[in-house]
mmCIF file of C-alpha atoms in Angstrom:
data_model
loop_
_atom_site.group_PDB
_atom_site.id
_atom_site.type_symbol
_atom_site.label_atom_id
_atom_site.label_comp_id
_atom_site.label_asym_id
_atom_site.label_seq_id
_atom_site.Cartn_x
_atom_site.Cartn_y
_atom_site.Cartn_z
ATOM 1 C CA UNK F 435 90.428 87.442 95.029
ATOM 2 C CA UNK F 436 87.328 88.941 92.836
ATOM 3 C CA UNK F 437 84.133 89.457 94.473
ATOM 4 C CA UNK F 438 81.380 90.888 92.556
ATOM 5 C CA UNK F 439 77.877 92.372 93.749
ATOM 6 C CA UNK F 440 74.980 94.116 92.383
ATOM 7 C CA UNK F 441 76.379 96.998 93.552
ATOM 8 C CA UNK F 442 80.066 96.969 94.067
ATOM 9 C CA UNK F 443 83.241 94.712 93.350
ATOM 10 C CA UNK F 444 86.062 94.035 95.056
ATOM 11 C CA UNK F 445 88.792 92.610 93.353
ATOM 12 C CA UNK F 446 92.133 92.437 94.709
ATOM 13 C CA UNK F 447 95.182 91.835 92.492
ATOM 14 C CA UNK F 448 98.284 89.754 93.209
ATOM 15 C CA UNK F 449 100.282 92.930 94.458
ATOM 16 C CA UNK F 450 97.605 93.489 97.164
ATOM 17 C CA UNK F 451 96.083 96.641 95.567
ATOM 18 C CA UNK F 452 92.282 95.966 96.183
ATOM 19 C CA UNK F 453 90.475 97.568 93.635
ATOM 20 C CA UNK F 454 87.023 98.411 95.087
ATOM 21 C CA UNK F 455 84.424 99.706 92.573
ATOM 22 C CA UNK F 456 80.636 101.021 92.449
ATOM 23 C CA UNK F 457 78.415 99.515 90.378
ATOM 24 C CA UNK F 458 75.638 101.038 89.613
ATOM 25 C CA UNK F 459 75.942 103.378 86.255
ATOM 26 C CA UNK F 460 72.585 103.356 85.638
ATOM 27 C CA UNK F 461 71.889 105.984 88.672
ATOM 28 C CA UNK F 462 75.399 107.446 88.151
ATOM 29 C CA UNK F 463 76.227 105.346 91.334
ATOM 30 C CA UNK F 464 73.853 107.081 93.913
ATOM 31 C CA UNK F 465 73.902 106.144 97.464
ATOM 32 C CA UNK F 466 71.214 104.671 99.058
ATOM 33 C CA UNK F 467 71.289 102.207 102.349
ATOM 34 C CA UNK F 468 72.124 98.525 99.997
ATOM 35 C CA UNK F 469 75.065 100.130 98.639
ATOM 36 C CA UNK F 470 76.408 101.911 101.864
ATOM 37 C CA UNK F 471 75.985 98.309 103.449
ATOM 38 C CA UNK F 472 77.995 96.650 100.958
ATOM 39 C CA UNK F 473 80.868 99.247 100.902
ATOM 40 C CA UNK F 474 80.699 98.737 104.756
ATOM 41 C CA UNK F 475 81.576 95.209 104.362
ATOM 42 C CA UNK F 476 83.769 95.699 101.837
ATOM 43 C CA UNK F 477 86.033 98.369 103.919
ATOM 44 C CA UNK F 478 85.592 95.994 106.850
ATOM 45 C CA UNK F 479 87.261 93.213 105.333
ATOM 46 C CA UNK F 480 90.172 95.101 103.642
ATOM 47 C CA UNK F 481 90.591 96.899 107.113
ATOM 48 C CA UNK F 482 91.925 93.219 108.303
ATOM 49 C CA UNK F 483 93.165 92.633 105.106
ATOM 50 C CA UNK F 484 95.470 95.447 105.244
ATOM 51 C CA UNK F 485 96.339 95.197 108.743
ATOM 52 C CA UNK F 486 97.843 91.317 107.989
ATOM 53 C CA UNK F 487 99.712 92.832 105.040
ATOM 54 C CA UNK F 488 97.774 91.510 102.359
ATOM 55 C CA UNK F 489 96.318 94.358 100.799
ATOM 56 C CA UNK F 490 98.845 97.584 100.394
ATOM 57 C CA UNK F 491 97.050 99.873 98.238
ATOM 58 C CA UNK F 492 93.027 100.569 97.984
ATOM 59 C CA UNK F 493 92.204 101.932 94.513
ATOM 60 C CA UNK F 494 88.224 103.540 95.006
ATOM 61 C CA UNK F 495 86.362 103.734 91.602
ATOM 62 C CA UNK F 496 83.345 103.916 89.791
ATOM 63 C CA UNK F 497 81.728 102.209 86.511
ATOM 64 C CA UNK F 498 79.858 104.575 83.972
ATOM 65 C CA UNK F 499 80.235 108.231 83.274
ATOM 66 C CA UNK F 500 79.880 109.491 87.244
ATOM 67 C CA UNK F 501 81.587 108.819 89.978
ATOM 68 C CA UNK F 502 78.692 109.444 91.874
ATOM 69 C CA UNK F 503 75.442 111.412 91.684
ATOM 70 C CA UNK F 504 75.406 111.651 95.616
ATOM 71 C CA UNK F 505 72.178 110.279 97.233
ATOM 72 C CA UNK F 506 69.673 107.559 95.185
ATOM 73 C CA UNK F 507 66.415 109.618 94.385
ATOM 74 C CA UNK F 508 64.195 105.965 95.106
ATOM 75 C CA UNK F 509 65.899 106.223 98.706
ATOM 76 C CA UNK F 510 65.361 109.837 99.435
ATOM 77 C CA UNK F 511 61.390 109.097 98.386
ATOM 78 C CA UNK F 512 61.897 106.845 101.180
ATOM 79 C CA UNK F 513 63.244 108.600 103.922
ATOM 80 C CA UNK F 514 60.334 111.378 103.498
ATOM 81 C CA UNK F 515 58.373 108.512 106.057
ATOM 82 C CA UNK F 516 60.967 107.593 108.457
ATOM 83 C CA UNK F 517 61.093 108.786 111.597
ATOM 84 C CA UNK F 518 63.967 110.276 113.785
ATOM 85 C CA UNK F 519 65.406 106.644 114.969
ATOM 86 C CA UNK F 520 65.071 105.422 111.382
ATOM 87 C CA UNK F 521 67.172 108.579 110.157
ATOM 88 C CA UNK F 522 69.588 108.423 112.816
ATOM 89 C CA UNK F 523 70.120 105.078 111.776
ATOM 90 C CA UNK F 524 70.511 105.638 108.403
ATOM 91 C CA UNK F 525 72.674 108.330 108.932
ATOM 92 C CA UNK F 526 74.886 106.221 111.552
ATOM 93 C CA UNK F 527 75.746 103.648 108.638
ATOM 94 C CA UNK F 528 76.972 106.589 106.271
ATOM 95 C CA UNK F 529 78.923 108.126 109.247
ATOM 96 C CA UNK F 530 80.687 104.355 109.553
ATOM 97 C CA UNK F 531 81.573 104.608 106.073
ATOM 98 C CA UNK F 532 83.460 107.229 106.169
ATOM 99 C CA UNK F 533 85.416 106.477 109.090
ATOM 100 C CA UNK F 534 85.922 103.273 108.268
ATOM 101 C CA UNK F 535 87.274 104.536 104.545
ATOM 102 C CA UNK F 536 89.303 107.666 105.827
ATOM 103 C CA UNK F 537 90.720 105.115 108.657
ATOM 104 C CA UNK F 538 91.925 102.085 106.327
ATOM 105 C CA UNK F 539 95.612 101.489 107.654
ATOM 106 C CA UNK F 540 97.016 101.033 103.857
ATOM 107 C CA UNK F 541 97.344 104.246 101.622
ATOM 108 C CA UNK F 542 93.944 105.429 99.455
ATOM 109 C CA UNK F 543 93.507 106.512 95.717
ATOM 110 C CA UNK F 544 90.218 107.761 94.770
ATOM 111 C CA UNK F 545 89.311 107.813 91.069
ATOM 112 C CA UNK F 546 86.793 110.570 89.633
ATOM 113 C CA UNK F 547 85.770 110.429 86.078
ATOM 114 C CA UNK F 548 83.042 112.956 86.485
ATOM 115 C CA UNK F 549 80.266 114.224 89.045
ATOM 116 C CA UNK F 550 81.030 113.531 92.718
ATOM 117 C CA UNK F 551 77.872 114.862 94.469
ATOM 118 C CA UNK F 552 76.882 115.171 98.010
ATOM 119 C CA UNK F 553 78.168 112.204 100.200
ATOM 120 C CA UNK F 554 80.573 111.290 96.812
ATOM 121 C CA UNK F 555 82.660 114.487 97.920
ATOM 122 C CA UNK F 556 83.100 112.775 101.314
ATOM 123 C CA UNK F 557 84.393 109.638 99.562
ATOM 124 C CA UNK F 558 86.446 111.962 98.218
ATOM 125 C CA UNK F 559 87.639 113.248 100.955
ATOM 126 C CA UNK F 560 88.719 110.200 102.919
ATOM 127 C CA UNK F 561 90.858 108.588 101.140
ATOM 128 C CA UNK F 562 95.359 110.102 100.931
ATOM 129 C CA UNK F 563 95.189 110.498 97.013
ATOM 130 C CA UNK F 564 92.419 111.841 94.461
ATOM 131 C CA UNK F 565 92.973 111.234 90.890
ATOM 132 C CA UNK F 566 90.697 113.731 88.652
ATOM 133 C CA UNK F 567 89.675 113.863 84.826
ATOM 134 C CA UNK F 568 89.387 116.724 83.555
ATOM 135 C CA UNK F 569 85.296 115.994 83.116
ATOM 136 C CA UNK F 570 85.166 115.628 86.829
ATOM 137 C CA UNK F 571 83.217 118.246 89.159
ATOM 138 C CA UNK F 572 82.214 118.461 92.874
ATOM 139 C CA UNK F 573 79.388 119.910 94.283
ATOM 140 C CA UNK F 574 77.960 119.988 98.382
ATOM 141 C CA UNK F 575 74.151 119.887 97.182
ATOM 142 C CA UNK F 576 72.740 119.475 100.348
ATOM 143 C CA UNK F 577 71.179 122.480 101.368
ATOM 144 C CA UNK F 578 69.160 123.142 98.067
ATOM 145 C CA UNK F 579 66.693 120.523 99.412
ATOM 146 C CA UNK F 580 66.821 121.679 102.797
ATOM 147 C CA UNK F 581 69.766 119.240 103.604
ATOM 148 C CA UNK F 582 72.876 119.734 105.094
ATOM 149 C CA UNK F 583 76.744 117.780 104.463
ATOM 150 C CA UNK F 584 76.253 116.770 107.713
ATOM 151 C CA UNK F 585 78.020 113.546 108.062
ATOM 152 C CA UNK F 586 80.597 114.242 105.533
ATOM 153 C CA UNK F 587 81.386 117.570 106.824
ATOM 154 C CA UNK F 588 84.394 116.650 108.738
ATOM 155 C CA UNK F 589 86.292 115.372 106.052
ATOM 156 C CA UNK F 590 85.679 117.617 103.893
ATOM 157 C CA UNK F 591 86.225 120.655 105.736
ATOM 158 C CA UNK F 592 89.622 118.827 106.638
ATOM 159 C CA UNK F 593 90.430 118.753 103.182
ATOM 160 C CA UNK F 594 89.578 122.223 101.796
ATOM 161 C CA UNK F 595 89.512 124.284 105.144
ATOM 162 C CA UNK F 596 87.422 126.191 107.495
ATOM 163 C CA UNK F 597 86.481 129.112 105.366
ATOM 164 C CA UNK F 598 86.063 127.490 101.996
ATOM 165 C CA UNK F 599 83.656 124.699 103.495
ATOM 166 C CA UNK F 600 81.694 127.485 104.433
ATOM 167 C CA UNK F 601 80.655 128.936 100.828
ATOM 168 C CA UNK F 602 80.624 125.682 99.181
ATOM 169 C CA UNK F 603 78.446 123.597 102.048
ATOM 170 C CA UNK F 604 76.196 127.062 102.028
ATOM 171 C CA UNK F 605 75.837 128.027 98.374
ATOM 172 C CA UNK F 606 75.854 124.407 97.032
ATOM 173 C CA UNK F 607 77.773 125.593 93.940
ATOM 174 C CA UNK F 608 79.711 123.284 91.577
ATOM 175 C CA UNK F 609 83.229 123.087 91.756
ATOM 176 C CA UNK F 610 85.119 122.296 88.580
ATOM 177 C CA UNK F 611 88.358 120.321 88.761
ATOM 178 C CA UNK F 612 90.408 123.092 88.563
ATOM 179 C CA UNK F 613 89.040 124.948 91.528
ATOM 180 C CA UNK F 614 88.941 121.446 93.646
ATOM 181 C CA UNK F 615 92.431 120.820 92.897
ATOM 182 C CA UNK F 616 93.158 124.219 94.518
ATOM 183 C CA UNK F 617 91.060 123.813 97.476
ATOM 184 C CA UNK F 618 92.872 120.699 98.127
ATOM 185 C CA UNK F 619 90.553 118.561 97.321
ATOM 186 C CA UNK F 620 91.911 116.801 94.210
ATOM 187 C CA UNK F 621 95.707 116.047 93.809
ATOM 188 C CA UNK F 622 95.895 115.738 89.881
ATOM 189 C CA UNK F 623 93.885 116.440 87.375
ATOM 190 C CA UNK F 624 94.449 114.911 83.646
ATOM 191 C CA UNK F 625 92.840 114.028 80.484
ATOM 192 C CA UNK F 626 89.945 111.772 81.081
ATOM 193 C CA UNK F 627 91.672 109.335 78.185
ATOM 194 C CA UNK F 628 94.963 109.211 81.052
ATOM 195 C CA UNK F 629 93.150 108.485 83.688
ATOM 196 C CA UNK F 630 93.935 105.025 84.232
ATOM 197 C CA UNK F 631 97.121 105.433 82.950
ATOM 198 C CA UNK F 632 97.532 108.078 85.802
ATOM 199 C CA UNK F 633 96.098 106.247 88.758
ATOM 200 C CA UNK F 634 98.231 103.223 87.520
ATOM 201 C CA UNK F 635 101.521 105.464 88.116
ATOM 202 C CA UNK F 636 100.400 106.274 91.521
ATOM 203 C CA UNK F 637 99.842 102.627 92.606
ATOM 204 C CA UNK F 638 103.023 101.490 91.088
ATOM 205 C CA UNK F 639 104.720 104.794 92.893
ATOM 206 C CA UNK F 640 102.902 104.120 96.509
ATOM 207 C CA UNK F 641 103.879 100.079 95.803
ATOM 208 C CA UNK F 642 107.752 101.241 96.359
ATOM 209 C CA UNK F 643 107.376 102.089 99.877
ATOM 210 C CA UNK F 644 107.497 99.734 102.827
ATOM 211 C CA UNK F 645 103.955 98.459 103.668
ATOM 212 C CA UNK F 646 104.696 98.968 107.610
ATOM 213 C CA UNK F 647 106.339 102.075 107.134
ATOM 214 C CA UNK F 648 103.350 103.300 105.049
ATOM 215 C CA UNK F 649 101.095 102.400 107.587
ATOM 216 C CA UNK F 650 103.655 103.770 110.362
ATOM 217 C CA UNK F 651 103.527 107.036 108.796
ATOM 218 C CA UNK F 652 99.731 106.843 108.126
ATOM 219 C CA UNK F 653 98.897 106.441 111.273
ATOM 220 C CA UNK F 654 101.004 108.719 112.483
ATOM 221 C CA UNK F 655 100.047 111.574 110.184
ATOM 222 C CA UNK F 656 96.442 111.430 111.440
ATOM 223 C CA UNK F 657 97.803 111.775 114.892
ATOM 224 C CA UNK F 658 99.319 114.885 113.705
ATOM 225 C CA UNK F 659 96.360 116.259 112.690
ATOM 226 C CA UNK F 660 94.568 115.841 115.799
ATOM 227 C CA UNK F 661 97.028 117.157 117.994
ATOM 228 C CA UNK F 662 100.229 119.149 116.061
ATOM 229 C CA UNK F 663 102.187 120.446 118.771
ATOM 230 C CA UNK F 664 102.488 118.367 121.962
ATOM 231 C CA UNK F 665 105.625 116.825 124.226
ATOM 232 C CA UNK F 666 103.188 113.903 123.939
ATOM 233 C CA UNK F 667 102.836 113.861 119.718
ATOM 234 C CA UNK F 668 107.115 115.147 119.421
ATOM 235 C CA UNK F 669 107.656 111.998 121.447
ATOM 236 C CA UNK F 670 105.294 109.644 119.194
ATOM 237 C CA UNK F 671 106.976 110.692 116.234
ATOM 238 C CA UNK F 672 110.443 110.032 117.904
ATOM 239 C CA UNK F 673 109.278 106.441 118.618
ATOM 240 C CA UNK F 674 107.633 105.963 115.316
ATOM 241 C CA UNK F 675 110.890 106.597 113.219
ATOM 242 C CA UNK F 676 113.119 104.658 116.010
ATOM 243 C CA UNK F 677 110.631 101.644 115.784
ATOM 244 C CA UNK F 678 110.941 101.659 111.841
ATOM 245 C CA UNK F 679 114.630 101.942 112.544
ATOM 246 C CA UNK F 680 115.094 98.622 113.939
ATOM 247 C CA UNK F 681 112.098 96.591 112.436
ATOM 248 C CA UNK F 682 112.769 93.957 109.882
ATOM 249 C CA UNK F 683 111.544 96.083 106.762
ATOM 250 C CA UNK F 684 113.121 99.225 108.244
ATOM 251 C CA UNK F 685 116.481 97.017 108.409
ATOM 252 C CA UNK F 686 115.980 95.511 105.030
ATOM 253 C CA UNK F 687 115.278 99.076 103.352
ATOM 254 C CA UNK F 688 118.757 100.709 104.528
ATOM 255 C CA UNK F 689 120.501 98.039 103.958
ATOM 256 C CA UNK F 690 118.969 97.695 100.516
ATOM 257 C CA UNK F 691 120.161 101.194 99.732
ATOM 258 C CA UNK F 692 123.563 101.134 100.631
ATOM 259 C CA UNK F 693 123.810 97.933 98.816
ATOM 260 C CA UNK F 694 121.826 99.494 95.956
ATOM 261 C CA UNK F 695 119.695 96.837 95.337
ATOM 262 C CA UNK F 696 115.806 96.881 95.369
ATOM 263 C CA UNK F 697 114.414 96.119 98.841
ATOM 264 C CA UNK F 698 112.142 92.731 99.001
ATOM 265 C CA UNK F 699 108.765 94.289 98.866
ATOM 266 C CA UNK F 700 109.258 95.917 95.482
ATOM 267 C CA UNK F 701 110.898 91.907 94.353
ATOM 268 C CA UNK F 702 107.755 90.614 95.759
ATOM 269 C CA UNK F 703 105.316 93.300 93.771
ATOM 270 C CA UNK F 704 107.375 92.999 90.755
ATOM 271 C CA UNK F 705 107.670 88.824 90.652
ATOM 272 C CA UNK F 706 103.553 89.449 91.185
ATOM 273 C CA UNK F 707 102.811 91.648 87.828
ATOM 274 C CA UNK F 708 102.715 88.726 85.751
ATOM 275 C CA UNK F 709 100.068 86.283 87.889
ATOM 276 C CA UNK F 710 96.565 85.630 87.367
ATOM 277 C CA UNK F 711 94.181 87.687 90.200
ATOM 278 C CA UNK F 712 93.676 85.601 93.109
ATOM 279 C CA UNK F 713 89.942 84.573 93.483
#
């Protein structure tokens, strides 16, 4: 399926990997209210998607040089006249975007080719994998124009930790690739001529695994965050991994590997590589 917008396109190949993309180079991809509305509708439909099993991988991009420039200057000029209620709301929609992004049920890759500004490094943040060129940098702006990472702040503290959240959300200094990657914030980093190449190993790679159990352990990994030591989490993860035991794709899988044979979903995504993109 291929849907295209002024802002952002969806497409979604026959292996399920839903390749979700901003689109708008010409502003290095800036956020404004339009584009957080689309992305909202996007993520809500591959939420479902993935939860019926028919997208198993979301690969988050960007067209042009940026991945993007953090908020649209034409949408900043507006918010100098809203009010409270207006910013509230404005700032509700971003907050939904992130949760709803960080919460998708099927694993995340997140593509930077360059800047990731502001609410970008959220993006960032929210999704299981970040794939970096070598061009790419990060940087929590925020505060130089009396701002703060507000909304994003959760994540990304998450990501890089207490202590480093605060110099970066209070100096707002850039963060080259190197230094993101160990913060925690970007996995790899490679040639910005590899990058697809790289991100296309990692889809292939997370396209092995057993959709449920890669939601299972998902899921259950974000439970683990919230609460790492409990009689209550130690007896969730005993359920999870007895559950996957006796499913159907938890059966299939072991009894794919003693026969040592490939287990049906990596048949399925292979028979796929060869059909046109649904639309």
């Amino acid at each position: 399926m291929t849907d295209t917008t002024s802002l952002a396109k969806l497409r979604i190949d026959p292996r399920g990997v839903a390749w979700l993309t901003l689109d708008k180079p010409d502003v290095h991809n800036a956020f404004d209210d339009a584009l957080i509305g689309e992305l909202n509708a996007h993520l809500d439909q591959l939420h479902d998607a993935a939860e019926r099993d028919e997208v198993r991988i979301i690969v988050l991009g960007s067209e042009g040089k940026h991945f993007s420039a953090g908020a649209d200057l034409n949408w900043m000029k507006r918010m100098v006249d809203y009010g409270l209620d207006a910013n509230l709301a404005d700032s509700r929609q971003l907050s939904r975007l992130m949760q709803r992004l960080d919460s998708l049920p099927c694993p995340t890759v997140c593509r930077v080719q360059g800047a990731a500004y502001g609410g970008a490094v959220g993006l960032a943040a929210c999704c299981d994998l970040v794939i970096a060129s070598e061009a790419a940098r990060f940087c929590l702006s925020e505060v130089k124009i009396g701002l703060s990472p507000a909304v994003i702040s959760p994540y990304v503290q998450r990501a890089i930790g207490s202590r480093q959240m605060r110099r970066f959300a209070l100096t707002a200094e850039v963060i080259d690739v190197t230094t993101a990657q160990v913060l925690g914030l970007v996995h790899e980093v490679t040639d910005k001529h590899e990058l697809d190449e790289r991100v296309a190993i990692y889809v292939d790679t997370l396209l092995t695994a057993s959709p449920q159990a890669s939601r299972a352990t998902k899921a259950l990994l974000a439970e683990v965050a919230r609460e790492p030591d409990s009689d209550a989490i130690r007896e969730r993860c005993c359920r999870t991994i007895s559950e996957l035991r006796v499913s159907d794709e938890g059966q299939e899988g072991l009894t794919a590997f003693f026969d040592k044979r490939a287990p049906a979903w990596q048949r399925d995504s292979d028979a796929s590589h060869d059909k046109e993109p649904r639309s």
